[in-house]
Every structure is written in structure tokens, then in C-alpha cells.
mmCIF file of C-alpha atoms in Angstrom:
data_model
loop_
_atom_site.group_PDB
_atom_site.id
_atom_site.type_symbol
_atom_site.label_atom_id
_atom_site.label_comp_id
_atom_site.label_asym_id
_atom_site.label_seq_id
_atom_site.Cartn_x
_atom_site.Cartn_y
_atom_site.Cartn_z
ATOM 1 C CA MET K 20 -27.770 -22.346 -4.099
ATOM 2 C CA THR K 21 -27.971 -18.582 -4.587
ATOM 3 C CA HIS K 22 -27.429 -16.170 -7.441
ATOM 4 C CA ILE K 23 -25.974 -12.860 -6.198
ATOM 5 C CA ASP K 24 -26.979 -9.684 -8.012
ATOM 6 C CA ILE K 25 -24.572 -6.756 -7.783
ATOM 7 C CA PRO K 26 -24.553 -3.340 -9.514
ATOM 8 C CA THR K 27 -22.896 -3.389 -12.932
ATOM 9 C CA ASP K 28 -20.607 -0.532 -11.853
ATOM 10 C CA SER K 29 -19.423 -2.224 -8.640
ATOM 11 C CA GLU K 30 -15.667 -1.983 -8.099
ATOM 12 C CA PHE K 31 -15.870 -5.463 -6.583
ATOM 13 C CA GLY K 32 -17.287 -7.262 -9.582
ATOM 14 C CA ILE K 33 -16.412 -10.592 -11.153
ATOM 15 C CA ASP K 34 -13.171 -9.184 -12.616
ATOM 16 C CA ASN K 35 -11.829 -8.268 -9.166
ATOM 17 C CA LEU K 36 -12.552 -10.862 -6.425
ATOM 18 C CA PRO K 37 -10.057 -9.651 -3.794
ATOM 19 C CA TYR K 38 -9.159 -11.822 -0.799
ATOM 20 C CA GLY K 39 -9.369 -10.924 2.878
ATOM 21 C CA ILE K 40 -9.727 -12.377 6.359
ATOM 22 C CA PHE K 41 -13.114 -11.853 7.999
ATOM 23 C CA SER K 42 -15.140 -13.025 10.948
ATOM 24 C CA THR K 43 -18.773 -12.793 12.016
ATOM 25 C CA ARG K 44 -20.474 -13.366 15.351
ATOM 26 C CA GLY K 45 -20.960 -16.974 14.318
ATOM 27 C CA THR K 46 -17.614 -17.771 12.694
ATOM 28 C CA ASP K 47 -13.942 -17.604 13.509
ATOM 29 C CA ALA K 48 -11.649 -15.576 11.271
ATOM 30 C CA ARG K 49 -11.233 -17.211 7.875
ATOM 31 C CA VAL K 50 -10.612 -16.471 4.192
ATOM 32 C CA GLY K 51 -13.228 -14.630 2.188
ATOM 33 C CA VAL K 52 -13.591 -13.087 -1.251
ATOM 34 C CA ARG K 53 -15.465 -9.843 -1.766
ATOM 35 C CA TYR K 54 -18.164 -9.738 -4.437
ATOM 36 C CA GLY K 55 -20.168 -6.521 -4.557
ATOM 37 C CA ASP K 56 -21.211 -5.746 -0.995
ATOM 38 C CA ASN K 57 -20.925 -9.369 0.040
ATOM 39 C CA VAL K 58 -18.184 -11.534 1.503
ATOM 40 C CA ILE K 59 -18.048 -15.105 0.214
ATOM 41 C CA ASP K 60 -16.815 -17.546 2.865
ATOM 42 C CA LEU K 61 -14.452 -19.746 0.842
ATOM 43 C CA TYR K 62 -14.337 -22.471 3.485
ATOM 44 C CA ALA K 63 -18.108 -22.866 3.320
ATOM 45 C CA ALA K 64 -18.375 -22.248 -0.426
ATOM 46 C CA LEU K 65 -15.599 -24.572 -1.618
ATOM 47 C CA ASP K 66 -15.559 -27.027 1.316
ATOM 48 C CA ASP K 67 -11.792 -26.604 1.494
ATOM 49 C CA ALA K 68 -10.035 -26.564 4.876
ATOM 50 C CA GLU K 69 -7.227 -24.410 3.455
ATOM 51 C CA PHE K 70 -9.614 -21.453 3.750
ATOM 52 C CA ALA K 71 -10.502 -22.046 7.406
ATOM 53 C CA SER K 72 -7.262 -20.230 8.233
ATOM 54 C CA ALA K 73 -7.055 -16.771 9.836
ATOM 55 C CA SER K 74 -4.310 -15.851 7.361
ATOM 56 C CA LEU K 75 -3.815 -15.905 3.590
ATOM 57 C CA ASN K 76 -0.220 -17.116 3.934
ATOM 58 C CA ALA K 77 -0.789 -20.832 3.341
ATOM 59 C CA PHE K 78 -2.892 -20.155 0.249
ATOM 60 C CA MET K 79 -0.465 -17.543 -1.105
ATOM 61 C CA ALA K 80 2.451 -19.961 -0.714
ATOM 62 C CA ARG K 81 0.782 -22.488 -3.050
ATOM 63 C CA GLY K 82 1.713 -20.453 -6.113
ATOM 64 C CA ARG K 83 0.234 -19.131 -9.301
ATOM 65 C CA SER K 84 -1.379 -22.342 -10.571
ATOM 66 C CA ARG K 85 -3.336 -22.645 -7.313
ATOM 67 C CA TRP K 86 -4.262 -18.947 -7.441
ATOM 68 C CA VAL K 87 -5.648 -19.435 -10.965
ATOM 69 C CA GLU K 88 -7.470 -22.627 -9.955
ATOM 70 C CA VAL K 89 -9.293 -20.999 -7.035
ATOM 71 C CA ARG K 90 -10.076 -17.813 -8.959
ATOM 72 C CA THR K 91 -11.596 -19.899 -11.759
ATOM 73 C CA ALA K 92 -13.658 -21.952 -9.292
ATOM 74 C CA VAL K 93 -15.009 -18.840 -7.556
ATOM 75 C CA THR K 94 -15.781 -17.143 -10.871
ATOM 76 C CA ASP K 95 -17.673 -20.188 -12.137
ATOM 77 C CA MET K 96 -19.591 -20.483 -8.872
ATOM 78 C CA LEU K 97 -20.652 -16.825 -8.860
ATOM 79 C CA THR K 98 -21.521 -16.551 -12.537
ATOM 80 C CA GLY K 99 -23.385 -19.867 -12.422
ATOM 81 C CA GLY K 100 -25.527 -18.872 -9.442
ATOM 82 C CA GLN K 101 -24.149 -21.778 -7.407
ATOM 83 C CA THR K 102 -23.057 -20.004 -4.233
ATOM 84 C CA PRO K 103 -24.297 -21.703 -1.040
ATOM 85 C CA ALA K 104 -26.532 -19.309 0.889
ATOM 86 C CA GLU K 105 -24.688 -20.048 4.141
ATOM 87 C CA ALA K 106 -21.432 -18.850 2.525
ATOM 88 C CA ILE K 107 -22.718 -15.303 1.895
ATOM 89 C CA ALA K 108 -22.426 -12.465 4.428
ATOM 90 C CA PRO K 109 -23.045 -8.745 3.924
ATOM 91 C CA VAL K 110 -19.890 -6.660 4.205
ATOM 92 C CA SER K 111 -21.658 -4.565 6.840
ATOM 93 C CA ASP K 112 -21.985 -7.642 9.116
ATOM 94 C CA VAL K 113 -18.348 -8.774 9.144
ATOM 95 C CA THR K 114 -15.186 -7.727 10.936
ATOM 96 C CA MET K 115 -12.086 -7.527 8.771
ATOM 97 C CA HIS K 116 -8.670 -8.582 10.050
ATOM 98 C CA LEU K 117 -5.053 -8.251 8.936
ATOM 99 C CA PRO K 118 -5.158 -10.313 5.731
ATOM 100 C CA PHE K 119 -1.753 -11.996 6.018
ATOM 101 C CA GLU K 120 1.015 -12.548 8.526
ATOM 102 C CA VAL K 121 3.635 -9.936 7.644
ATOM 103 C CA ALA K 122 6.974 -11.718 7.435
ATOM 104 C CA ASP K 123 9.060 -8.656 6.586
ATOM 105 C CA TYR K 124 8.476 -5.089 5.479
ATOM 106 C CA VAL K 125 10.492 -2.858 3.142
ATOM 107 C CA ASP K 126 9.400 0.614 2.077
ATOM 108 C CA PHE K 127 10.681 2.188 -1.130
ATOM 109 C CA TYR K 128 11.016 5.786 -2.300
ATOM 110 C CA ALA K 129 9.964 5.299 -5.916
ATOM 111 C CA SER K 130 8.227 8.570 -6.844
ATOM 112 C CA GLU K 131 10.458 11.071 -8.609
ATOM 113 C CA HIS K 132 7.980 13.861 -7.833
ATOM 114 C CA HIS K 133 7.919 13.028 -4.110
ATOM 115 C CA ALA K 134 11.688 12.622 -3.860
ATOM 116 C CA SER K 135 12.245 15.890 -5.766
ATOM 117 C CA ASN K 136 9.790 17.799 -3.580
ATOM 118 C CA LEU K 137 11.433 16.590 -0.378
ATOM 119 C CA GLY K 138 14.846 17.374 -1.845
ATOM 120 C CA ARG K 139 13.748 20.953 -2.523
ATOM 121 C CA LEU K 140 12.332 21.237 1.006
ATOM 122 C CA PHE K 141 15.325 19.755 2.833
ATOM 123 C CA ARG K 142 18.197 20.737 0.503
ATOM 124 C CA PRO K 143 17.089 23.984 -1.196
ATOM 125 C CA ASP K 144 20.602 24.843 -2.348
ATOM 126 C CA ALA K 145 21.398 21.434 -3.864
ATOM 127 C CA GLU K 146 20.096 19.128 -6.580
ATOM 128 C CA PRO K 147 16.713 17.719 -5.492
ATOM 129 C CA LEU K 148 17.636 14.106 -6.286
ATOM 130 C CA LEU K 149 20.695 12.443 -4.807
ATOM 131 C CA PRO K 150 23.142 10.905 -7.319
ATOM 132 C CA ASN K 151 21.987 7.298 -6.852
ATOM 133 C CA TRP K 152 18.237 7.906 -7.157
ATOM 134 C CA LYS K 153 17.798 7.182 -10.885
ATOM 135 C CA HIS K 154 20.116 4.182 -10.780
ATOM 136 C CA LEU K 155 18.366 2.079 -8.130
ATOM 137 C CA PRO K 156 15.080 1.926 -6.194
ATOM 138 C CA VAL K 157 15.980 3.491 -2.835
ATOM 139 C CA ALA K 158 14.382 1.866 0.235
ATOM 140 C CA TYR K 159 14.589 1.417 3.994
ATOM 141 C CA HIS K 160 13.849 -1.658 6.093
ATOM 142 C CA GLY K 161 10.634 -1.157 8.068
ATOM 143 C CA ARG K 162 9.066 -2.879 11.061
ATOM 144 C CA ALA K 163 6.778 -5.802 10.212
ATOM 145 C CA GLY K 164 5.347 -6.056 13.732
ATOM 146 C CA THR K 165 3.566 -2.699 13.570
ATOM 147 C CA VAL K 166 1.728 -3.244 10.280
ATOM 148 C CA VAL K 167 -1.979 -2.982 11.170
ATOM 149 C CA VAL K 168 -5.248 -3.404 9.335
ATOM 150 C CA SER K 169 -7.408 -0.478 8.230
ATOM 151 C CA GLY K 170 -9.563 0.952 11.006
ATOM 152 C CA THR K 171 -6.933 0.546 13.709
ATOM 153 C CA ASP K 172 -6.482 3.772 15.681
ATOM 154 C CA ILE K 173 -3.014 5.335 15.493
ATOM 155 C CA THR K 174 -1.494 6.575 18.746
ATOM 156 C CA ARG K 175 0.635 9.684 18.318
ATOM 157 C CA PRO K 176 4.251 8.537 18.783
ATOM 158 C CA ARG K 177 6.751 10.016 21.220
ATOM 159 C CA GLY K 178 10.392 10.513 20.513
ATOM 160 C CA GLN K 179 13.290 12.935 20.261
ATOM 161 C CA ARG K 180 12.611 16.096 18.234
ATOM 162 C CA LYS K 181 14.773 19.085 17.496
ATOM 163 C CA ALA K 182 13.358 22.060 15.652
ATOM 164 C CA PRO K 183 15.851 24.289 13.790
ATOM 165 C CA ASP K 184 15.437 27.044 16.393
ATOM 166 C CA GLU K 185 15.999 24.720 19.375
ATOM 167 C CA PRO K 186 19.521 24.429 20.833
ATOM 168 C CA SER K 187 19.135 20.750 21.770
ATOM 169 C CA PRO K 188 16.645 17.921 21.324
ATOM 170 C CA THR K 189 13.609 17.401 23.530
ATOM 171 C CA PHE K 190 11.455 14.335 24.136
ATOM 172 C CA GLY K 191 7.714 14.266 23.635
ATOM 173 C CA PRO K 192 4.808 13.653 21.274
ATOM 174 C CA SER K 193 5.441 14.212 17.571
ATOM 175 C CA ARG K 194 4.389 17.699 16.497
ATOM 176 C CA ARG K 195 4.590 16.968 12.745
ATOM 177 C CA LEU K 196 2.617 13.761 12.280
ATOM 178 C CA ASP K 197 2.051 12.903 8.623
ATOM 179 C CA ILE K 198 0.778 10.268 6.202
ATOM 180 C CA GLU K 199 2.215 8.639 3.114
ATOM 181 C CA ALA K 200 -0.242 7.361 0.489
ATOM 182 C CA GLU K 201 1.317 4.243 -1.029
ATOM 183 C CA MET K 202 0.620 0.913 -2.700
ATOM 184 C CA GLY K 203 1.990 -2.285 -1.198
ATOM 185 C CA PHE K 204 2.711 -5.708 -2.680
ATOM 186 C CA VAL K 205 2.764 -9.051 -0.875
ATOM 187 C CA VAL K 206 4.983 -12.009 -1.727
ATOM 188 C CA GLY K 207 3.267 -15.359 -1.976
ATOM 189 C CA VAL K 208 5.942 -17.745 -3.242
ATOM 190 C CA PRO K 209 9.261 -17.417 -1.391
ATOM 191 C CA ALA K 210 12.703 -17.497 -2.969
ATOM 192 C CA ASP K 211 16.220 -18.050 -1.627
ATOM 193 C CA GLY K 212 17.783 -15.403 -3.859
ATOM 194 C CA PRO K 213 17.190 -12.953 -6.693
ATOM 195 C CA ILE K 214 13.742 -12.553 -8.282
ATOM 196 C CA SER K 215 14.033 -10.979 -11.722
ATOM 197 C CA PRO K 216 11.435 -8.444 -12.908
ATOM 198 C CA ASP K 217 10.032 -11.009 -15.342
ATOM 199 C CA GLN K 218 9.489 -13.458 -12.448
ATOM 200 C CA PHE K 219 7.414 -10.908 -10.523
ATOM 201 C CA SER K 220 3.978 -12.439 -11.191
ATOM 202 C CA GLU K 221 5.199 -15.926 -10.210
ATOM 203 C CA HIS K 222 6.073 -14.715 -6.710
ATOM 204 C CA VAL K 223 3.844 -11.742 -5.873
ATOM 205 C CA PHE K 224 0.261 -12.581 -4.957
ATOM 206 C CA GLY K 225 -1.408 -9.170 -4.916
ATOM 207 C CA ALA K 226 -1.586 -5.551 -3.826
ATOM 208 C CA VAL K 227 -2.974 -3.459 -0.970
ATOM 209 C CA ILE K 228 -3.250 0.241 -0.150
ATOM 210 C CA VAL K 229 -0.682 1.417 2.390
ATOM 211 C CA ASN K 230 -0.567 4.420 4.710
ATOM 212 C CA ASP K 231 2.963 4.698 6.073
ATOM 213 C CA TRP K 232 2.344 7.052 9.007
ATOM 214 C CA SER K 233 5.371 9.302 9.541
ATOM 215 C CA ALA K 234 6.521 11.482 12.424
ATOM 216 C CA ARG K 235 8.451 14.063 10.426
ATOM 217 C CA ASP K 236 10.097 15.802 13.374
ATOM 218 C CA ILE K 237 11.356 12.533 14.874
ATOM 219 C CA GLN K 238 12.445 11.414 11.399
ATOM 220 C CA ALA K 239 14.316 14.641 10.630
ATOM 221 C CA TRP K 240 16.423 14.405 13.787
ATOM 222 C CA GLU K 241 17.241 10.684 13.569
ATOM 223 C CA TYR K 242 17.659 9.927 9.878
ATOM 224 C CA VAL K 243 21.277 11.082 9.417
ATOM 225 C CA PRO K 244 23.313 8.973 8.760
ATOM 226 C CA LEU K 245 21.321 5.708 8.699
ATOM 227 C CA GLY K 246 17.793 6.683 7.678
ATOM 228 C CA PRO K 247 14.230 6.303 9.036
ATOM 229 C CA ASN K 248 13.659 4.388 12.256
ATOM 230 C CA LEU K 249 11.376 5.565 15.092
ATOM 231 C CA GLY K 250 9.785 8.194 12.868
ATOM 232 C CA LYS K 251 8.255 5.359 10.818
ATOM 233 C CA SER K 252 8.204 2.207 12.928
ATOM 234 C CA PHE K 253 5.223 3.021 15.190
ATOM 235 C CA ALA K 254 2.497 2.129 12.628
ATOM 236 C CA THR K 255 1.857 1.267 8.993
ATOM 237 C CA SER K 256 -1.768 0.669 7.947
ATOM 238 C CA ILE K 257 -2.889 -1.560 5.077
ATOM 239 C CA SER K 258 -6.272 -2.134 3.453
ATOM 240 C CA PRO K 259 -8.061 -5.383 4.392
ATOM 241 C CA TRP K 260 -8.601 -6.589 0.814
ATOM 242 C CA VAL K 261 -5.700 -7.999 -1.219
ATOM 243 C CA VAL K 262 -6.373 -7.483 -4.925
ATOM 244 C CA PRO K 263 -4.699 -10.347 -6.807
ATOM 245 C CA LEU K 264 -2.263 -9.551 -9.587
ATOM 246 C CA LEU K 265 -4.516 -11.732 -11.731
ATOM 247 C CA ALA K 266 -7.109 -8.920 -11.549
ATOM 248 C CA LEU K 267 -4.687 -6.167 -12.569
ATOM 249 C CA GLU K 268 -3.610 -7.180 -16.064
ATOM 250 C CA GLN K 269 -5.745 -4.423 -17.628
ATOM 251 C CA ALA K 270 -4.078 -1.834 -15.383
ATOM 252 C CA ARG K 271 -0.518 -2.506 -16.574
ATOM 253 C CA VAL K 272 1.224 0.475 -18.156
ATOM 254 C CA SER K 273 4.784 1.573 -18.844
ATOM 255 C CA THR K 274 6.857 3.488 -16.341
ATOM 256 C CA PRO K 275 7.903 7.045 -17.185
ATOM 257 C CA VAL K 276 11.049 7.130 -19.336
ATOM 258 C CA GLN K 277 13.916 5.826 -17.223
ATOM 259 C CA ASP K 278 17.049 7.774 -18.084
ATOM 260 C CA PRO K 279 19.735 6.556 -17.685
ATOM 261 C CA GLU K 280 18.699 3.059 -18.726
ATOM 262 C CA PRO K 281 18.599 0.830 -15.635
ATOM 263 C CA LEU K 282 21.238 -1.842 -15.181
ATOM 264 C CA LYS K 283 20.366 -5.188 -16.742
ATOM 265 C CA TYR K 284 18.968 -6.792 -13.557
ATOM 266 C CA LEU K 285 16.320 -4.028 -13.369
ATOM 267 C CA ARG K 286 15.083 -4.256 -16.966
ATOM 268 C CA GLU K 287 11.580 -5.605 -17.630
ATOM 269 C CA THR K 288 10.410 -7.336 -20.796
ATOM 270 C CA ARG K 289 6.978 -5.821 -20.134
ATOM 271 C CA SER K 290 6.560 -3.312 -17.341
ATOM 272 C CA TRP K 291 4.555 -4.019 -14.198
ATOM 273 C CA ALA K 292 3.882 -0.310 -13.665
ATOM 274 C CA LEU K 293 0.200 0.079 -12.806
ATOM 275 C CA ASP K 294 -2.474 2.668 -13.554
ATOM 276 C CA ILE K 295 -3.996 3.067 -10.087
ATOM 277 C CA ASP K 296 -5.822 6.221 -8.977
ATOM 278 C CA LEU K 297 -5.783 7.106 -5.290
ATOM 279 C CA THR K 298 -7.745 9.636 -3.246
ATOM 280 C CA VAL K 299 -6.755 11.020 0.145
ATOM 281 C CA ALA K 300 -9.525 12.325 2.420
ATOM 282 C CA TRP K 301 -8.611 14.314 5.550
ATOM 283 C CA ASN K 302 -11.521 14.611 8.003
ATOM 284 C CA GLY K 303 -13.900 13.861 5.145
ATOM 285 C CA HIS K 304 -12.395 16.375 2.696
ATOM 286 C CA ILE K 305 -10.577 15.065 -0.391
ATOM 287 C CA VAL K 306 -7.235 16.860 -0.435
ATOM 288 C CA SER K 307 -5.202 14.851 -2.946
ATOM 289 C CA ASN K 308 -5.484 12.469 -5.902
ATOM 290 C CA PRO K 309 -2.093 10.720 -6.258
ATOM 291 C CA PRO K 310 -1.540 8.770 -9.526
ATOM 292 C CA TYR K 311 0.401 5.530 -9.124
ATOM 293 C CA SER K 312 1.111 5.524 -12.869
ATOM 294 C CA ALA K 313 3.555 8.401 -12.296
ATOM 295 C CA MET K 314 5.925 6.250 -10.202
ATOM 296 C CA TYR K 315 9.439 6.090 -11.647
ATOM 297 C CA TRP K 316 10.227 2.537 -10.489
ATOM 298 C CA SER K 317 7.788 -0.367 -10.993
ATOM 299 C CA PRO K 318 7.044 -2.894 -8.217
ATOM 300 C CA ALA K 319 8.806 -5.617 -10.229
ATOM 301 C CA GLN K 320 11.961 -3.493 -10.280
ATOM 302 C CA MET K 321 11.634 -2.876 -6.543
ATOM 303 C CA LEU K 322 11.464 -6.593 -5.767
ATOM 304 C CA ALA K 323 14.337 -7.324 -8.159
ATOM 305 C CA HIS K 324 16.528 -4.791 -6.375
ATOM 306 C CA GLU K 325 15.451 -5.981 -2.936
ATOM 307 C CA THR K 326 16.579 -9.545 -3.693
ATOM 308 C CA VAL K 327 19.510 -9.059 -6.113
ATOM 309 C CA ASN K 328 22.125 -9.329 -3.384
ATOM 310 C CA GLY K 329 20.924 -12.840 -2.537
ATOM 311 C CA ALA K 330 18.488 -11.814 0.202
ATOM 312 C CA SER K 331 15.761 -14.402 0.641
ATOM 313 C CA SER K 332 12.062 -13.584 0.459
ATOM 314 C CA ARG K 333 9.290 -15.226 2.455
ATOM 315 C CA THR K 334 5.564 -15.724 2.121
ATOM 316 C CA GLY K 335 3.974 -12.622 3.618
ATOM 317 C CA ASP K 336 6.815 -10.233 2.805
ATOM 318 C CA LEU K 337 5.337 -6.784 2.222
ATOM 319 C CA PHE K 338 7.060 -4.110 0.197
ATOM 320 C CA ALA K 339 5.577 -0.687 -0.407
ATOM 321 C CA SER K 340 6.112 1.943 -3.074
ATOM 322 C CA GLY K 341 6.855 4.947 -0.927
ATOM 323 C CA THR K 342 4.765 8.090 -1.181
ATOM 324 C CA ILE K 343 2.866 8.391 -4.453
ATOM 325 C CA SER K 344 2.963 11.929 -5.837
ATOM 326 C CA GLY K 345 2.300 13.432 -9.246
ATOM 327 C CA PRO K 346 3.472 16.656 -10.868
ATOM 328 C CA GLU K 347 0.530 18.756 -9.620
ATOM 329 C CA LYS K 348 0.007 20.088 -6.098
ATOM 330 C CA ASN K 349 -3.296 18.226 -5.718
ATOM 331 C CA GLN K 350 -1.464 14.965 -6.521
ATOM 332 C CA ARG K 351 0.937 15.024 -3.568
ATOM 333 C CA GLY K 352 0.596 11.970 -1.351
ATOM 334 C CA ALA K 353 2.080 13.329 1.887
ATOM 335 C CA PHE K 354 1.042 16.331 3.934
ATOM 336 C CA ILE K 355 4.632 17.559 4.254
ATOM 337 C CA GLU K 356 4.503 18.082 0.476
ATOM 338 C CA LEU K 357 0.908 19.233 0.304
ATOM 339 C CA THR K 358 1.531 21.980 2.908
ATOM 340 C CA TRP K 359 5.115 22.574 1.743
ATOM 341 C CA GLY K 360 6.672 21.793 5.083
ATOM 342 C CA GLY K 361 3.813 23.421 6.984
ATOM 343 C CA SER K 362 4.093 26.831 5.297
ATOM 344 C CA GLU K 363 0.929 26.414 3.178
ATOM 345 C CA PRO K 364 -1.941 25.145 5.384
ATOM 346 C CA VAL K 365 -4.757 23.075 3.895
ATOM 347 C CA THR K 366 -8.362 24.205 4.382
ATOM 348 C CA LEU K 367 -10.710 21.504 5.690
ATOM 349 C CA GLY K 368 -14.140 23.112 5.792
ATOM 350 C CA SER K 369 -13.981 25.710 8.562
ATOM 351 C CA GLU K 370 -10.572 24.513 9.811
ATOM 352 C CA THR K 371 -7.011 24.520 8.534
ATOM 353 C CA ARG K 372 -4.266 21.960 8.995
ATOM 354 C CA THR K 373 -0.557 21.583 8.366
ATOM 355 C CA PHE K 374 0.068 18.245 10.088
ATOM 356 C CA LEU K 375 -2.249 15.790 11.830
ATOM 357 C CA GLU K 376 -3.986 16.752 15.061
ATOM 358 C CA ASP K 377 -5.465 14.367 17.633
ATOM 359 C CA GLY K 378 -8.862 13.135 16.465
ATOM 360 C CA ASP K 379 -8.085 13.646 12.768
ATOM 361 C CA ASP K 380 -9.229 10.906 10.408
ATOM 362 C CA VAL K 381 -7.491 9.931 7.156
ATOM 363 C CA VAL K 382 -8.977 7.646 4.492
ATOM 364 C CA ILE K 383 -7.028 6.584 1.388
ATOM 365 C CA ALA K 384 -8.946 4.804 -1.387
ATOM 366 C CA ALA K 385 -7.783 3.375 -4.709
ATOM 367 C CA SER K 386 -9.059 1.831 -7.924
ATOM 368 C CA ALA K 387 -7.655 0.671 -11.258
ATOM 369 C CA PRO K 388 -9.057 0.012 -14.739
ATOM 370 C CA GLY K 389 -10.456 -3.445 -15.415
ATOM 371 C CA PRO K 390 -11.819 -5.218 -18.500
ATOM 372 C CA ASN K 391 -14.560 -3.626 -20.617
ATOM 373 C CA GLY K 392 -14.485 -0.264 -18.872
ATOM 374 C CA SER K 393 -14.898 -1.703 -15.368
ATOM 375 C CA ARG K 394 -13.011 -0.512 -12.283
ATOM 376 C CA ILE K 395 -11.077 -2.717 -9.883
ATOM 377 C CA GLY K 396 -11.491 -1.443 -6.323
ATOM 378 C CA PHE K 397 -8.996 -1.826 -3.494
ATOM 379 C CA GLY K 398 -11.408 -0.484 -0.910
ATOM 380 C CA ASP K 399 -9.738 1.907 1.498
ATOM 381 C CA VAL K 400 -7.339 2.191 4.394
ATOM 382 C CA ARG K 401 -8.360 4.429 7.270
ATOM 383 C CA GLY K 402 -7.000 5.509 10.614
ATOM 384 C CA ARG K 403 -7.808 8.008 13.371
ATOM 385 C CA ILE K 404 -5.162 9.771 15.457
ATOM 386 C CA GLN K 405 -5.296 9.238 19.211
ATOM 387 C CA PRO K 406 -3.320 11.274 21.759
ATOM 388 C CA ALA K 407 0.146 10.142 22.795
#
């Protein structure tokens, strides 16, 4: 048995213990927990065939009591120095995979700052927010089949585009390829109908970082009257580590004041808004620090709205927050905002950018407060743009 020493300031300490799917040259893909710079093979460590799976879905479906049971067992094993040596692998020696089978994908639009900025860009002579925005969490239905794990290259999408000065649309590679820095939440326990905000932690297993890649020119031409489709559906990247809700209790905060008061089905006894700090690096240069705590709608309210009409939820359902933006320019989580529609280029060392060029690399990282001044790390989600 082995005792694992990790730095006291590690974002992957005993208070975190996120889950992922990993493989090595000697093992098939299976469930692991990250501890410091190590991956703990749960199949080998706990001698439990449930963790020989190449997906977290079966474990997530077991529910909160099972999540607590396993977290307690892993914590006791690590703190007691009882980890089998053969169950430990350095992070640098493993390959990470998509952590769960994505059953469905919904993307929200929950940042008032982001929605207001886009309203000012697209509708300069009208109110930035549409009349429904502060009454319900606005969302669109995404494409589950193109959710990919961090590190997957992103091929520039093709589609119809029509610039304001063009008389008719043309077909070709997107010329305004963008990112959206978001947080995503994965359902563990399914339901056949509504999930109230206060039932959130009984159904949602954990959280990941999301980059919802967006082709703004394709999106702008297609989205009236039904909303995003091809401008979004080509790729959505998620981080490989799923931080359990059980690790995020210290990060819970209140949402900004919601005025008017939400309808009863959206009211929370205690808010599941979260204090998560993100960073966005473009070709190695940090260009934005979006604060998730500024989001108007909490993830519990999002899930409540998503299911209130009787829609079922399934294990592996992913729903994301939409772009996270704060009140300051350096807190904008999409390049269309950061460059104000391309009119204010961003300096990256000796280069400037408005939208993504082939070969560009984007890395979004995130962390949240944990117990006793610790930080809970989500790792990062990264992607490089390849030509169409």
C-alpha cells in the first residue's frame, strides 16, 4: 500500500477528487479519480467492476448515496495511505477520454452581461434584453453527438454566410469563428418529469468546463426565426474531469438580485449559484477572466425550467450555462464581445486577432473555493483550430 504526497496548494486535493475516464498503454479505458498529479484507478483500488467501464454513466445513475459512499471510501483510502501501488498512474502517462456518454445537450443563455452585450451589438436601437429574458432561462437544444473531450482538434465549419454588404448568401468556411466560455452540468439520476431547484443535488452529479465553439457568421444568417443550429452544432468541447457537486458546497453563493421575482417553480430555498473563476487563454495569452458568480440564472433554475413542461431527463444529459461574462471588458467570455463584433482587435504578443484563425489554440481553465482556503480545480478544456 502507498501513501501519496501532494502539494498542499494542489487544486486536486482531498476536497476535490474529480472523476474521469482514462487509459494507459497497459489498461483499457476505465474510471479514475484525480489526486494531485496522479490518477487513481478505481477498478484496481476498490476491486469494483462498476469502475471497469469506459463511461461514468452507470456510476452516476446509482444516485447520491452511492456517490457519497464511493467518495468516502476514496477519501479514507488516500488519507490512510492505503492506495494500492498498481492503482496509481501519473497524469502525464494517461490518455483522457470523454467522461460520460452524452444523452442530450441543452445550452442556456444565463449571463445578463453577455445577453446585454449581444443585444447592443445586434439591436443597437432597441432594448438589449428581450422581454422574456428575466422571466425564464433562455436556451436552445444542442447536438449531443458532437460533444468532444478536451484536446480534440476543431475543424473550421462550412456553411451559408451573408455579410451585411453582400447581396446574397455564399457557402464556405466560417470567417467569424468564436468560443464561448461556459460551465456545464451532467445529470446522473434520470427523471420522467419536472426536477425542482431544491431537487438539483439529488439528480445532478457534477460539473465540467465547456467551450461551445460558435460560427458567428453562419449563426447570424440562420438563427431567425428558430435559433442556433449549424453555427453551433459542429463541436462543443468539455473538460475531462467531472467535479462532483459534493466538492462544491463551499463554492455556493447567491445569484444576483432577480427582479422581477421568478415564478414559483424557479425559486430556490438555497441558491446553487457557484463562485467559479475562469481564465481564457488565446495562443498562450490570457485575454479574459469570466466570473461564473455573475450569472443571473443558477444551474438549478436552468434544470427546473428545462424539465417543467414534463420533459424527461436521462443519465448523461448535459446542460451548459451559456457564455459567462462579467461587467468588465476583461471578463467577457466570447470573442465577439471581447472584440466588440470585430471592431476592437485583441493583441496577442506580436499579433492581433478578432476571430479565430487556423492554428489558433484556446485553453479555458476554472477553479472554485474549497474548505479551509483551498481551491477546487476543474482542470482545463483546450482545442486547436484546423482548416476547413
